Short mmCIF file of C-alpha atoms in Angstrom, two decimals:
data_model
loop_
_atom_site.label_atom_id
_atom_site.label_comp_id
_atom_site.label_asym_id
_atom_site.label_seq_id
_atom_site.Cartn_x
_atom_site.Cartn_y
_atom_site.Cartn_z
CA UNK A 1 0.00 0.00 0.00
CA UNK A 2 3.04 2.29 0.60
CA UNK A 3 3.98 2.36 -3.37
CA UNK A 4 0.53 2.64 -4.44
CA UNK A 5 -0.14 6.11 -1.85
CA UNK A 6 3.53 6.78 -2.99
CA UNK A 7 2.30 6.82 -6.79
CA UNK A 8 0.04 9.71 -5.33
CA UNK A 9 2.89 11.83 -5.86
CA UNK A 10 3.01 13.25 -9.32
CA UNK A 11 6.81 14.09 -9.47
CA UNK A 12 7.45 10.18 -8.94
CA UNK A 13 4.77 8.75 -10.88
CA UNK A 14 6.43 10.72 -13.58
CA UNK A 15 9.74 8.73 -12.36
CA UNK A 16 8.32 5.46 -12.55
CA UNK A 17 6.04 6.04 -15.52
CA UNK A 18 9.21 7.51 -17.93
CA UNK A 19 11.60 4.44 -16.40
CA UNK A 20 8.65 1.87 -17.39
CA UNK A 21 7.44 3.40 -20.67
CA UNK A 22 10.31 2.46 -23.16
CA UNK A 23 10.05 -0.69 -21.89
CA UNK A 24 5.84 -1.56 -22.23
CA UNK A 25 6.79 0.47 -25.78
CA UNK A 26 9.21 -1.68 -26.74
CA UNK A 27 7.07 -4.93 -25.60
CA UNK A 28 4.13 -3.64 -27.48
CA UNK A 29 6.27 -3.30 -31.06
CA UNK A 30 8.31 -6.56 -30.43
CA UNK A 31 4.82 -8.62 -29.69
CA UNK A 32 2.90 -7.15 -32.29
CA UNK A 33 5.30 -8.04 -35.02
CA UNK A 34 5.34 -11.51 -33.44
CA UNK A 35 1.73 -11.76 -33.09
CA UNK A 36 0.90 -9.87 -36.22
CA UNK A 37 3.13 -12.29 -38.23
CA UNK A 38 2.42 -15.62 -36.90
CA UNK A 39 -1.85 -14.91 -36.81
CA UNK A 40 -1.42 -13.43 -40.74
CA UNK A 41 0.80 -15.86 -42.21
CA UNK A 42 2.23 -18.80 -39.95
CA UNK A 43 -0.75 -19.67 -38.66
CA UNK A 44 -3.31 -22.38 -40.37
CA UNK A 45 -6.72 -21.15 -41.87
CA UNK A 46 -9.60 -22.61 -40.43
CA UNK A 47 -11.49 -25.56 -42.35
CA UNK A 48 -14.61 -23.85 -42.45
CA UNK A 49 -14.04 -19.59 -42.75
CA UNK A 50 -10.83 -20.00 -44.71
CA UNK A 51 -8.43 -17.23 -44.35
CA UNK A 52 -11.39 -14.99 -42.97
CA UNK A 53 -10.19 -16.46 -39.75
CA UNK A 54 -7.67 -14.11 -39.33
CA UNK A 55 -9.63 -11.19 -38.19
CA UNK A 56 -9.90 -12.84 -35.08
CA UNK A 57 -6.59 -11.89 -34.20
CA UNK A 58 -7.44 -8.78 -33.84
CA UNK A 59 -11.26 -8.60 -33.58
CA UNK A 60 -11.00 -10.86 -30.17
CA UNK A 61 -8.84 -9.00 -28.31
CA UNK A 62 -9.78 -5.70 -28.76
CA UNK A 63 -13.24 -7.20 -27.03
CA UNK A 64 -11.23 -8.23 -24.27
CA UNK A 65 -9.51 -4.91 -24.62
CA UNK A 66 -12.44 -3.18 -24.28
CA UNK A 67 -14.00 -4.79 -21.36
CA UNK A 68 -10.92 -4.65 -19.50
CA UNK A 69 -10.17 -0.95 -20.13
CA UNK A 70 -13.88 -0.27 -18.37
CA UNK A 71 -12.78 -2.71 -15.66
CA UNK A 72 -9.40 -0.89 -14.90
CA UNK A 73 -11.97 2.46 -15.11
CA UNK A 74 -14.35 1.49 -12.80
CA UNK A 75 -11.72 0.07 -10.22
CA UNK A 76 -9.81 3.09 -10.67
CA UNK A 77 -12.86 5.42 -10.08
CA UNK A 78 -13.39 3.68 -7.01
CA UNK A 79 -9.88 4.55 -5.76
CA UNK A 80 -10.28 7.81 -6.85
CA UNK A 81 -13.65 8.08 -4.87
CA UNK A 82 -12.74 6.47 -1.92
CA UNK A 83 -9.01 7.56 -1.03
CA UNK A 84 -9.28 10.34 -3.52
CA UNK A 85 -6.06 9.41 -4.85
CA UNK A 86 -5.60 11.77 -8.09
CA UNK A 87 -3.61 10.23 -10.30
CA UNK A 88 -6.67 7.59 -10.21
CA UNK A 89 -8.72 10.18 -11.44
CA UNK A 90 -5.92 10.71 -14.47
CA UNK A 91 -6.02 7.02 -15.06
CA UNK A 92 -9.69 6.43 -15.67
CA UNK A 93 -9.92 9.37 -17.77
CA UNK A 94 -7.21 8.75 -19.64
CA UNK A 95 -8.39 5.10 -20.45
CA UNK A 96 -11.95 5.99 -21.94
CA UNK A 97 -10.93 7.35 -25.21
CA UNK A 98 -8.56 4.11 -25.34
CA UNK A 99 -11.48 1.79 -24.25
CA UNK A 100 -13.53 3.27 -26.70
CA UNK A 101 -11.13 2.93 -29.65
CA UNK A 102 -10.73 -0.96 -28.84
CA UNK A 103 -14.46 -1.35 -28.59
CA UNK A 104 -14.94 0.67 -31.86
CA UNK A 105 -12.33 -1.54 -33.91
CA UNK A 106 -14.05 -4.82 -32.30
CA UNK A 107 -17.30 -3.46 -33.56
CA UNK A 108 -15.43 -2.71 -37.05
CA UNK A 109 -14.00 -5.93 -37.53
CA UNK A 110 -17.36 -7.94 -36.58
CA UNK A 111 -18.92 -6.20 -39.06
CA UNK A 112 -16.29 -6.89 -41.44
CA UNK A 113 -15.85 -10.78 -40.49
CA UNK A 114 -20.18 -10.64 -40.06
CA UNK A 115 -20.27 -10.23 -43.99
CA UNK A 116 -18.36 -13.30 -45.50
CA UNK A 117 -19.57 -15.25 -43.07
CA UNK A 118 -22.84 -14.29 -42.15
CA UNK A 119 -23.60 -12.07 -45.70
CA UNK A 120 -24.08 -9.02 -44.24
CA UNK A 121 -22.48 -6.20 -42.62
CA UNK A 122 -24.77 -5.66 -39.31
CA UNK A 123 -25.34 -8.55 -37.33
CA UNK A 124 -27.25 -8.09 -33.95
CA UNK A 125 -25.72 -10.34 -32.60
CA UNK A 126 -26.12 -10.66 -28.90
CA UNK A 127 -22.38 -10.13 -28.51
CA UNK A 128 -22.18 -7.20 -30.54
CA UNK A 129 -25.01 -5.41 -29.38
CA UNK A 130 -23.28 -5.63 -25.91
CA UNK A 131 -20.01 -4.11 -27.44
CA UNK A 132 -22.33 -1.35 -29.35
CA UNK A 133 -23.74 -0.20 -25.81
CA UNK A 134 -20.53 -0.78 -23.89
CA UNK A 135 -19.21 1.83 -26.63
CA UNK A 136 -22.38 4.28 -25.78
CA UNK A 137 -21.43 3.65 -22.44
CA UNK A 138 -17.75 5.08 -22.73
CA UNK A 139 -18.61 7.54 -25.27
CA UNK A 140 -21.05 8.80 -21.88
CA UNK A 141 -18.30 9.04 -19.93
CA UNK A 142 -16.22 10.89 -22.29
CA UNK A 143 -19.18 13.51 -22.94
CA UNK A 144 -19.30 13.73 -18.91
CA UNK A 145 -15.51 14.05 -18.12
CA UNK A 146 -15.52 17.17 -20.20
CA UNK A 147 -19.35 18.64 -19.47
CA UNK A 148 -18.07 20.36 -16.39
CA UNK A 149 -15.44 23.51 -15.74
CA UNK A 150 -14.32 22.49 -12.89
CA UNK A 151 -11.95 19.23 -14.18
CA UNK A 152 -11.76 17.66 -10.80
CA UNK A 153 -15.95 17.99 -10.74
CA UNK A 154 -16.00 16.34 -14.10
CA UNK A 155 -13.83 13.72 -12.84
CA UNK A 156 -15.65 12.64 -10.06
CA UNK A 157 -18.83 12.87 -12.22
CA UNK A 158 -17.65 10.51 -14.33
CA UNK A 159 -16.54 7.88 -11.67
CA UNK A 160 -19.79 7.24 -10.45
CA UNK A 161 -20.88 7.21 -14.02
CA UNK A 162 -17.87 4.95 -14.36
CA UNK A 163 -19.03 2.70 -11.17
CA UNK A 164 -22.89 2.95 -11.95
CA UNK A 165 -22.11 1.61 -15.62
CA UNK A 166 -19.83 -1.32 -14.48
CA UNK A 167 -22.89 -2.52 -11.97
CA UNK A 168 -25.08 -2.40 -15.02
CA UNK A 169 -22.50 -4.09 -17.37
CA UNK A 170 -23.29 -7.64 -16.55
CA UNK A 171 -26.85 -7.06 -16.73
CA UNK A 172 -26.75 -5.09 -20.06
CA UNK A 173 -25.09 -8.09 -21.28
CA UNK A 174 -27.73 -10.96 -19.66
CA UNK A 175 -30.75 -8.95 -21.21
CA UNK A 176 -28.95 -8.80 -24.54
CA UNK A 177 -28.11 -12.05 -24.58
CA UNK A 178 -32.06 -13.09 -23.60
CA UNK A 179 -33.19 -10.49 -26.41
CA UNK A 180 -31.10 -12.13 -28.91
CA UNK A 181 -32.71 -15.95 -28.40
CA UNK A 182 -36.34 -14.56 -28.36
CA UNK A 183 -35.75 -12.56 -31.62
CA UNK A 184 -33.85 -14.93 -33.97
CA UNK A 185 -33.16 -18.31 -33.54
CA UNK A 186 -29.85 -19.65 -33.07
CA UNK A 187 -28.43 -19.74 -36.34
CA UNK A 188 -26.32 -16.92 -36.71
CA UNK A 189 -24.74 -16.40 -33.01
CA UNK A 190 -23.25 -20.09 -33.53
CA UNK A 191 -19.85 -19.91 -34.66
CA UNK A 192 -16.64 -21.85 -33.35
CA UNK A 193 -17.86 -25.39 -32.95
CA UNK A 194 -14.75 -27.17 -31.87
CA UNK A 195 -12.83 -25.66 -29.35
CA UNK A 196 -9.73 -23.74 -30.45
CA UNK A 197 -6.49 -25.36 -31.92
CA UNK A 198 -3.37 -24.52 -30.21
CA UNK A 199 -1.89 -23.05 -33.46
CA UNK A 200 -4.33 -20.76 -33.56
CA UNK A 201 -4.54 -20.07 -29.57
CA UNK A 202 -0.75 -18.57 -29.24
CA UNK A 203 -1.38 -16.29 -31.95
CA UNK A 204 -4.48 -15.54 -30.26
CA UNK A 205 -2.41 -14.92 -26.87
CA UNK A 206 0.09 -13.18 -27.88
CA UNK A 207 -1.63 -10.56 -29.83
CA UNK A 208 -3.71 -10.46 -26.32
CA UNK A 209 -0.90 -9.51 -24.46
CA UNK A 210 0.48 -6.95 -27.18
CA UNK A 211 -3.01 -5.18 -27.22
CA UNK A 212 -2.34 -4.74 -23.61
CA UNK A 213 0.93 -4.07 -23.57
CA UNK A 214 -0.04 -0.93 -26.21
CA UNK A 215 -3.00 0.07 -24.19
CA UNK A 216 -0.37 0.62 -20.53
CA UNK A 217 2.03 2.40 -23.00
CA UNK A 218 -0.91 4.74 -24.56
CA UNK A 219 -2.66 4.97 -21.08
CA UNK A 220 0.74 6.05 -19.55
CA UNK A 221 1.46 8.55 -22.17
CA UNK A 222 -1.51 10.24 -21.57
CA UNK A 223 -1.61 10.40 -18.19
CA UNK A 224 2.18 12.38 -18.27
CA UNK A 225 1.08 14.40 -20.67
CA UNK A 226 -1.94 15.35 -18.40
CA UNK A 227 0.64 16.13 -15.74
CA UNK A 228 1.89 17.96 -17.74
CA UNK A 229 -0.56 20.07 -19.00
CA UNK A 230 -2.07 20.54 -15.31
CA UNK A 231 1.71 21.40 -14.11
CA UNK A 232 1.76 23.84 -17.30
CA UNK A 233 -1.49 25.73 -16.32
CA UNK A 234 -0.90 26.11 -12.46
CA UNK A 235 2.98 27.95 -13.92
CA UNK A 236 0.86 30.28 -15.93
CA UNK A 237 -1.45 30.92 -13.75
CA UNK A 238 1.41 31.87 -11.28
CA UNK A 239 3.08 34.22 -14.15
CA UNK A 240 -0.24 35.92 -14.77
CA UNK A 241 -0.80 36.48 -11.38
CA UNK A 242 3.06 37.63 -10.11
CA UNK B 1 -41.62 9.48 7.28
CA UNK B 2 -43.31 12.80 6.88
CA UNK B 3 -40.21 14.19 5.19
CA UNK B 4 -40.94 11.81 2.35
CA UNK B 5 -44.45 12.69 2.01
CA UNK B 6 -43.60 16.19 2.01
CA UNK B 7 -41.13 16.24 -0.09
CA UNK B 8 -43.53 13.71 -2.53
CA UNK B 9 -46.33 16.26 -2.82
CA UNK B 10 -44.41 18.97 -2.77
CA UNK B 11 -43.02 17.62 -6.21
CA UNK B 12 -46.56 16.30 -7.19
CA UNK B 13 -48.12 19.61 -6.66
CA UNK B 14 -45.34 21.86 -8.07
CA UNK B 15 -45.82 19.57 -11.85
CA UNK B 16 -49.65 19.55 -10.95
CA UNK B 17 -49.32 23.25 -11.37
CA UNK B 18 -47.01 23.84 -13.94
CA UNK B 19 -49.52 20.93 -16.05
CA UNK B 20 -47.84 21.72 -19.11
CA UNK B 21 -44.89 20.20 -18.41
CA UNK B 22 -46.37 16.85 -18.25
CA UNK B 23 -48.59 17.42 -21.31
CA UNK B 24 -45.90 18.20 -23.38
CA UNK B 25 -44.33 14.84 -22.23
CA UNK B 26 -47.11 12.99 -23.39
CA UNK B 27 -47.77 14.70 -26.74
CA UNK B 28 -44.79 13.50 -27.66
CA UNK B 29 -45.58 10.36 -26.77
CA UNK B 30 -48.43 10.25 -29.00
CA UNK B 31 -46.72 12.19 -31.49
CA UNK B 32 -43.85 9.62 -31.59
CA UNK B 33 -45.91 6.97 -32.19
CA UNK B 34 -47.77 8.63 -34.76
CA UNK B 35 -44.80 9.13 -36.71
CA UNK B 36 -44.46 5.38 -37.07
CA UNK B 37 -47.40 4.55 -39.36
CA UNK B 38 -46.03 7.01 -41.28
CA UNK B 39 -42.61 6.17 -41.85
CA UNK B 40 -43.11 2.18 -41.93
CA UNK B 41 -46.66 2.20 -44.31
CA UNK B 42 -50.13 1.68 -42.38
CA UNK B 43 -50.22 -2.03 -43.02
CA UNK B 44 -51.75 -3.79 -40.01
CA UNK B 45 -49.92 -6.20 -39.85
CA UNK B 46 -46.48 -4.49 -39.78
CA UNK B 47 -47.64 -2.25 -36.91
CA UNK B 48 -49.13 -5.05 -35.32
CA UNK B 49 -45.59 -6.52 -35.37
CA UNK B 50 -43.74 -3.64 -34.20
CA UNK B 51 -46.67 -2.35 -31.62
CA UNK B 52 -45.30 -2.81 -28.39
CA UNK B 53 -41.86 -1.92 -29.60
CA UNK B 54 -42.54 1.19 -30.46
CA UNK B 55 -44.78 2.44 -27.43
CA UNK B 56 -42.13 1.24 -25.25
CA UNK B 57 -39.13 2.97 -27.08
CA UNK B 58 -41.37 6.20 -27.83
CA UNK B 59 -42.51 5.84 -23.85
CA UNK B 60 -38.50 5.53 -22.96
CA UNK B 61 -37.51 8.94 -25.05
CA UNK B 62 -40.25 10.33 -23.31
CA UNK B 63 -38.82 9.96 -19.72
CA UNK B 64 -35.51 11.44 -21.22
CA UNK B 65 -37.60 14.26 -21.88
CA UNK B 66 -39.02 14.96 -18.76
CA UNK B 67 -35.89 14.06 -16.47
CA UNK B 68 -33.47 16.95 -16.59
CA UNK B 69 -36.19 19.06 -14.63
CA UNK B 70 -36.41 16.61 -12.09
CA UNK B 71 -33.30 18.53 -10.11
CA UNK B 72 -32.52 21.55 -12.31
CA UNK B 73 -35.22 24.10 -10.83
CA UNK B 74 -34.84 23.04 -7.08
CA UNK B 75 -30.80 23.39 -8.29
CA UNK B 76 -31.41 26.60 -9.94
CA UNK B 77 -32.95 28.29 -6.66
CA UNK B 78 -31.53 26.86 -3.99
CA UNK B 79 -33.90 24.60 -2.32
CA UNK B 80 -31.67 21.72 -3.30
CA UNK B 81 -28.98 22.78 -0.59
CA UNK B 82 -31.40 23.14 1.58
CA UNK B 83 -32.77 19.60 1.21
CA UNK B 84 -29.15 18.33 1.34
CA UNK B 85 -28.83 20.37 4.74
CA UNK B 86 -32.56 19.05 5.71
CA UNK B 87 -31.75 16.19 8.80
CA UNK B 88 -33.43 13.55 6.19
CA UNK B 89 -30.24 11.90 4.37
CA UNK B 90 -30.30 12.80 0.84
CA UNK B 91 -30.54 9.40 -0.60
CA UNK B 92 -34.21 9.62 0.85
CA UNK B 93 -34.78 13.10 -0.96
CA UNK B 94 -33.74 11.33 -3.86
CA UNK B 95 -36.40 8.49 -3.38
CA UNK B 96 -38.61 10.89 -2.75
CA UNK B 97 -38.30 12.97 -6.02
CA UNK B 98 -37.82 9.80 -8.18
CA UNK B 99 -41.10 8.95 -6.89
CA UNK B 100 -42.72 11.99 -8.03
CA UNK B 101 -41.37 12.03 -11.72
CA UNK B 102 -42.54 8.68 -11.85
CA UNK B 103 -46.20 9.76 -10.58
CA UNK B 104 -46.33 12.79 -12.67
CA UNK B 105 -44.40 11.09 -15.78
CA UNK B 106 -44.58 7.57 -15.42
CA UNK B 107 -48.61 6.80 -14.48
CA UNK B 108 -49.55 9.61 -17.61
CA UNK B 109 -47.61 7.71 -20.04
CA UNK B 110 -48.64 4.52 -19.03
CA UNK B 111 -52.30 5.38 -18.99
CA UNK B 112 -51.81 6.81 -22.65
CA UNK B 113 -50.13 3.80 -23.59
CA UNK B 114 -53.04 1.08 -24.52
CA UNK B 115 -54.38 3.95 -26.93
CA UNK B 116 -51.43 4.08 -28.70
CA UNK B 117 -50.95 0.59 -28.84
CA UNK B 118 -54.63 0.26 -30.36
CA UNK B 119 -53.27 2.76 -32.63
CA UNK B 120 -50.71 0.71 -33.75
CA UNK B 121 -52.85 -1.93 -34.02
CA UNK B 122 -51.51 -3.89 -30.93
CA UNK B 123 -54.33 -7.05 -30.12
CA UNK B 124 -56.76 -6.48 -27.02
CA UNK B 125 -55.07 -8.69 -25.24
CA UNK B 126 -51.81 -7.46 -25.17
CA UNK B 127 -53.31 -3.96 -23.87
CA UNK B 128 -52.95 -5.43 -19.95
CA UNK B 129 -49.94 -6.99 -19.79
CA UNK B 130 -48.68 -3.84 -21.39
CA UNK B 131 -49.50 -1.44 -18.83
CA UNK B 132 -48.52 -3.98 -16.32
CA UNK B 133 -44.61 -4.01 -17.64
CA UNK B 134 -45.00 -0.62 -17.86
CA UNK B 135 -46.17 -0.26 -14.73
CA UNK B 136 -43.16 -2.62 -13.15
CA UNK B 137 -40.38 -0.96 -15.35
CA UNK B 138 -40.96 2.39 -15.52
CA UNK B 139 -39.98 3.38 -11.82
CA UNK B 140 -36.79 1.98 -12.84
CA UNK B 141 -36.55 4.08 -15.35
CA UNK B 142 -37.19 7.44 -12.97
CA UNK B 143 -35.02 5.36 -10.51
CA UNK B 144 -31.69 4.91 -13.07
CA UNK B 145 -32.82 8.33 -14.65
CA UNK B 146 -32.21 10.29 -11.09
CA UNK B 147 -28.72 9.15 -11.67
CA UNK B 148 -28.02 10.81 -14.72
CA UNK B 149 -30.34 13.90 -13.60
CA UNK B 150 -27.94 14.22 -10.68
CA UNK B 151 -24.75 14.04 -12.50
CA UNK B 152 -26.09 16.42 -15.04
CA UNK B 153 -27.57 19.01 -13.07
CA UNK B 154 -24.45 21.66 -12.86
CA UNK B 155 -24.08 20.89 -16.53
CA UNK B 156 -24.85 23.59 -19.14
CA UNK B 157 -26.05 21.63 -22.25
CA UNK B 158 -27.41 18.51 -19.56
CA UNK B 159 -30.47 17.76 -22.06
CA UNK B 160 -28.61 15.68 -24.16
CA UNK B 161 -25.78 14.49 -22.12
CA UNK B 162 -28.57 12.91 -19.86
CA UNK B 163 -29.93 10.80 -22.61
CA UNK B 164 -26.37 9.68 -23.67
CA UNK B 165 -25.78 8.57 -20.24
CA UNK B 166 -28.93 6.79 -19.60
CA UNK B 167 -30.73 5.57 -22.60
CA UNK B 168 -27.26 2.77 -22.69
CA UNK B 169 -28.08 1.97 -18.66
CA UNK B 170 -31.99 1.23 -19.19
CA UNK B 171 -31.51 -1.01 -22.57
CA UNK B 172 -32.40 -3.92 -19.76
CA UNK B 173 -35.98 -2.56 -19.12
CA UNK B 174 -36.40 -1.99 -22.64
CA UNK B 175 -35.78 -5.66 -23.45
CA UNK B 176 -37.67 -7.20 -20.77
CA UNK B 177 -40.68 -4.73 -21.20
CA UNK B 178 -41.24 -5.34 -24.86
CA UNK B 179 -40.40 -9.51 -24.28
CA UNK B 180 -43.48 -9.70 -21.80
CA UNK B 181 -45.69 -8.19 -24.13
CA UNK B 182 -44.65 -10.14 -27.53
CA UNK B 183 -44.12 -13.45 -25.04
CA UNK B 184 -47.75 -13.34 -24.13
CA UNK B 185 -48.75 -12.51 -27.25
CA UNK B 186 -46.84 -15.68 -28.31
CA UNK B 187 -48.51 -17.57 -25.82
CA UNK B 188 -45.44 -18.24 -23.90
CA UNK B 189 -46.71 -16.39 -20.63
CA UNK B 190 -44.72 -13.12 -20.07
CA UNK B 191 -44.37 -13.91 -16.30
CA UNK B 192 -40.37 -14.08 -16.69
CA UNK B 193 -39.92 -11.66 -18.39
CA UNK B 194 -42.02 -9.39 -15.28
CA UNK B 195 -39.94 -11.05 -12.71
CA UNK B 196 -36.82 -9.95 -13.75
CA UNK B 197 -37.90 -6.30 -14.71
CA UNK B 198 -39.63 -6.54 -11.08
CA UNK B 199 -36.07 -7.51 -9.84
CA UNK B 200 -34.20 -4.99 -12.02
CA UNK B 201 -36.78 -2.28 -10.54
CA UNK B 202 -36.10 -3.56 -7.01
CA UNK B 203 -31.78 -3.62 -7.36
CA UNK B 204 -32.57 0.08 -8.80
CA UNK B 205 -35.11 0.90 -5.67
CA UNK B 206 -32.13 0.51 -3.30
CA UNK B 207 -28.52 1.21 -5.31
CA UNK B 208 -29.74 4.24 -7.68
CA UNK B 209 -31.12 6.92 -4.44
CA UNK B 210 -27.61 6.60 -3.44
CA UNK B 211 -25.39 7.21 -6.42
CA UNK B 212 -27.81 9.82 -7.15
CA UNK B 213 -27.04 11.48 -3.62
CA UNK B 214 -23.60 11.02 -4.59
CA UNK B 215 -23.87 12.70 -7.65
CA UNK B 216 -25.84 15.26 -6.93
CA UNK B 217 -23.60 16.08 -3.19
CA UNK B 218 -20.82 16.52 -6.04
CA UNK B 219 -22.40 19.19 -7.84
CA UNK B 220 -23.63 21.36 -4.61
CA UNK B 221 -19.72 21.69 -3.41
#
């Protein structure tokens, strides 16, 4: 618990933060080329979709991506709320436009697998729909973050939003899944079948892990350059005033 | 006790005099649906389809309409400090005013609602089980809506920030409302899907008052 008050500090969050951020960089570039090579070329088609397969790659874990990103919001807002720690604050605003760019490109890319396979470009499916709201749900808290003058009002605004919205996740995603049954039969939300190979579950992984990797490294970029710009406004507001 | 109650018809009488508030919620409930015929063709059985859709979504962007006031004058001149100063805790003062949008918003649009739904051609004996979900979901909706309300109130343009923030959070009532009304239609009984909208209207009853006192104890600072 002593690091985590200690990361209250700006001056050493900056510390830490520019010590780790070559390194997540550097992760993120290695692992995509890995991942990005061996899901686009070294890894097998699949016997049914063919080389449509390949979206995958990228369309699965950007939806992890994007649930995880609210996640990390949420818990953050609630650290922010209850020990009003303010680089929490920085964190889960910093991570909705990032959330929201995952969630976007796994709603792209199910549309774009949806219409080989399925023959056309919207599906509702009952996992998409969930993505499509989870996206309304960030673009909320983006519209709420910067509704207010005060910045620290808008922050704490948008944790609750934050908090209220993860409560409601899992039950946004039941009802969807319920809709989905009663309005078309299952014909089109069946895909898969056999479980997944293991050629085609590293590729899977690592790209996981280099979507994450790239999401710490954006997240902590734009949290610094927050500091930044807060540390810039409170020296001009001291020249305009001396 | 008597806070609530006073706080309740305070609310109820305030709307009761200011009727055309209220009104102008529910003509555009019947305007909404109106619209409908016209844009998907007056055949019967189309609308007949679509029916209890469409009153439920039109009765949804209704709410939206009618929620940013439910804060915003008392916010405006003052007496919402002194209701957060008031010994009752403010989660209660929440309950309170959900309570009376949902009386002066709520009943209205669900007493409107089977005449629309005739309107759209809806059969008789969906008409009950129509009001009924409407009846069980709605005070969710004035419930979930207080939360957004609260977090809007010290916002300039709040209107449509409100509906972005909690059209996404009530998709669950929407699903569950419509699915009791096409279920029974179906003959498959629409009793499940009026549990769990009962249960999603009961979680709301007790977590909502208080992120709305949260909220709204943010923007009196």
């Amino acid at each position: 618990m002593a690091s985590f008050h200690g990361l209250a500090n700006p001056a050493r969050f900056m510390r830490y933060s520019g010590a780790i951020l070559p390194w997540v960089g550097g992760a993120t570039v290695i692992l995509l080329i890995i991942g990005l090579y061996l899901a686009l070329f070294a890894s097998p088609a699949d016997y049914q979709q063919g080389e449509t397969v390949r979206i995958m790659y990228v369309h699965v874990p950007a939806a992890w991506m994007g649930l995880m990103v609210y996640t990390t919001m949420a818990v953050a807002s609630a650290v922010a709320l209850i020990w009003k720690h303010p680089l929490a604050d920085l964190v889960a605003k910093s991570s909705a436009p990032i959330g929201a760019g995952f969630t976007f490109v796994c709603l792209v890319t199910g549309s774009l697998w949806g219409e080989p396979m399925w023959g056309t470009w919207g599906v509702w499916d009952a996992r998409l729909t969930s993505m499509l709201i989870l996206l309304f749900l960030y673009l909320g808290y983006i519209a709420l973050v910067d509704a207010f003058d005060d910045p620290t009002k808008g922050a704490k605004a948008a944790a609750i939003l934050a908090l209220v919205g993860f409560v409601n996740i899992p039950i946004i995603k039941f009802s969807v899944d319920w809709w989905n049954t009663l309005h078309q039969p299952a014909s089109v939300a069946k895909m898969g079948g056999p479980s997944i190979d293991s050629a085609m579950l590293w590729p899977l992984l690592i790209m996981a892990v280099a979507f994450t990797c790239f999401y710490v490294t954006l997240m902590f970029m734009r949290v610094r350059t927050e500091i930044m710009a807060r540390k810039l406004r409170s020296l001009r507001m001291a020249q305009a005033q001396g | 006790m008597n806070a609530f109650a006073v706080i309740v018809s305070r609310d109820v009488g305030l709307a009761l005099r200011r009727a055309a508030d209220t009104l102008t919620v529910i003509m555009f409930f019947v305007l909404a649906i109106v619209l409908f015929p016209l844009g998907v063709g007056p055949e019967l059985a189309v609308l007949a389809r679509i029916a209890a859709g469409t009153v439920w979504v039109a009765a949804l962007l209704s709410a939206m309409l009618s929620l940013e006031r439910m804060f915003q004058a008392d916010y405006e001149d003052g007496s919402l400090e002194q209701l957060a100063l008031a010994p009752a805790p403010l989660a209660f003062v929440v309950l309170a005013k959900a309570l009376a949008h949902w009386l002066t918003t709520g009943v209205p649009l669900i007493l409107v609602a089977p005449l629309l739904a005739i309107l759209m051609n809806m059969p008789v004996e969906g008409l009950p089980i129509l009001m009924l979900s409407m009846a069980i979901g709605t005070p969710a909706l004035s419930l979930i809506g207080a939360i957004g309300a609260a977090l809007t109130v010290g916002v300039r343009r709040g209107g449509v920030l409100l509906s972005l923030l909690v059209l996404p959070l009530v998709t669950p009532i929407l699903i569950f409302g419509v699915g009791a009304v096409e279920a029974t239609l179906t003959g498959l009984g629409g009793r499940p899907h009026l549990l769990i909208l009962g249960g999603f209207t009961t979680a709301s009853l007790f977590l909502a008052p208080w992120a709305a006192a949260a909220a709204l104890r943010l923007s009196l600072d």
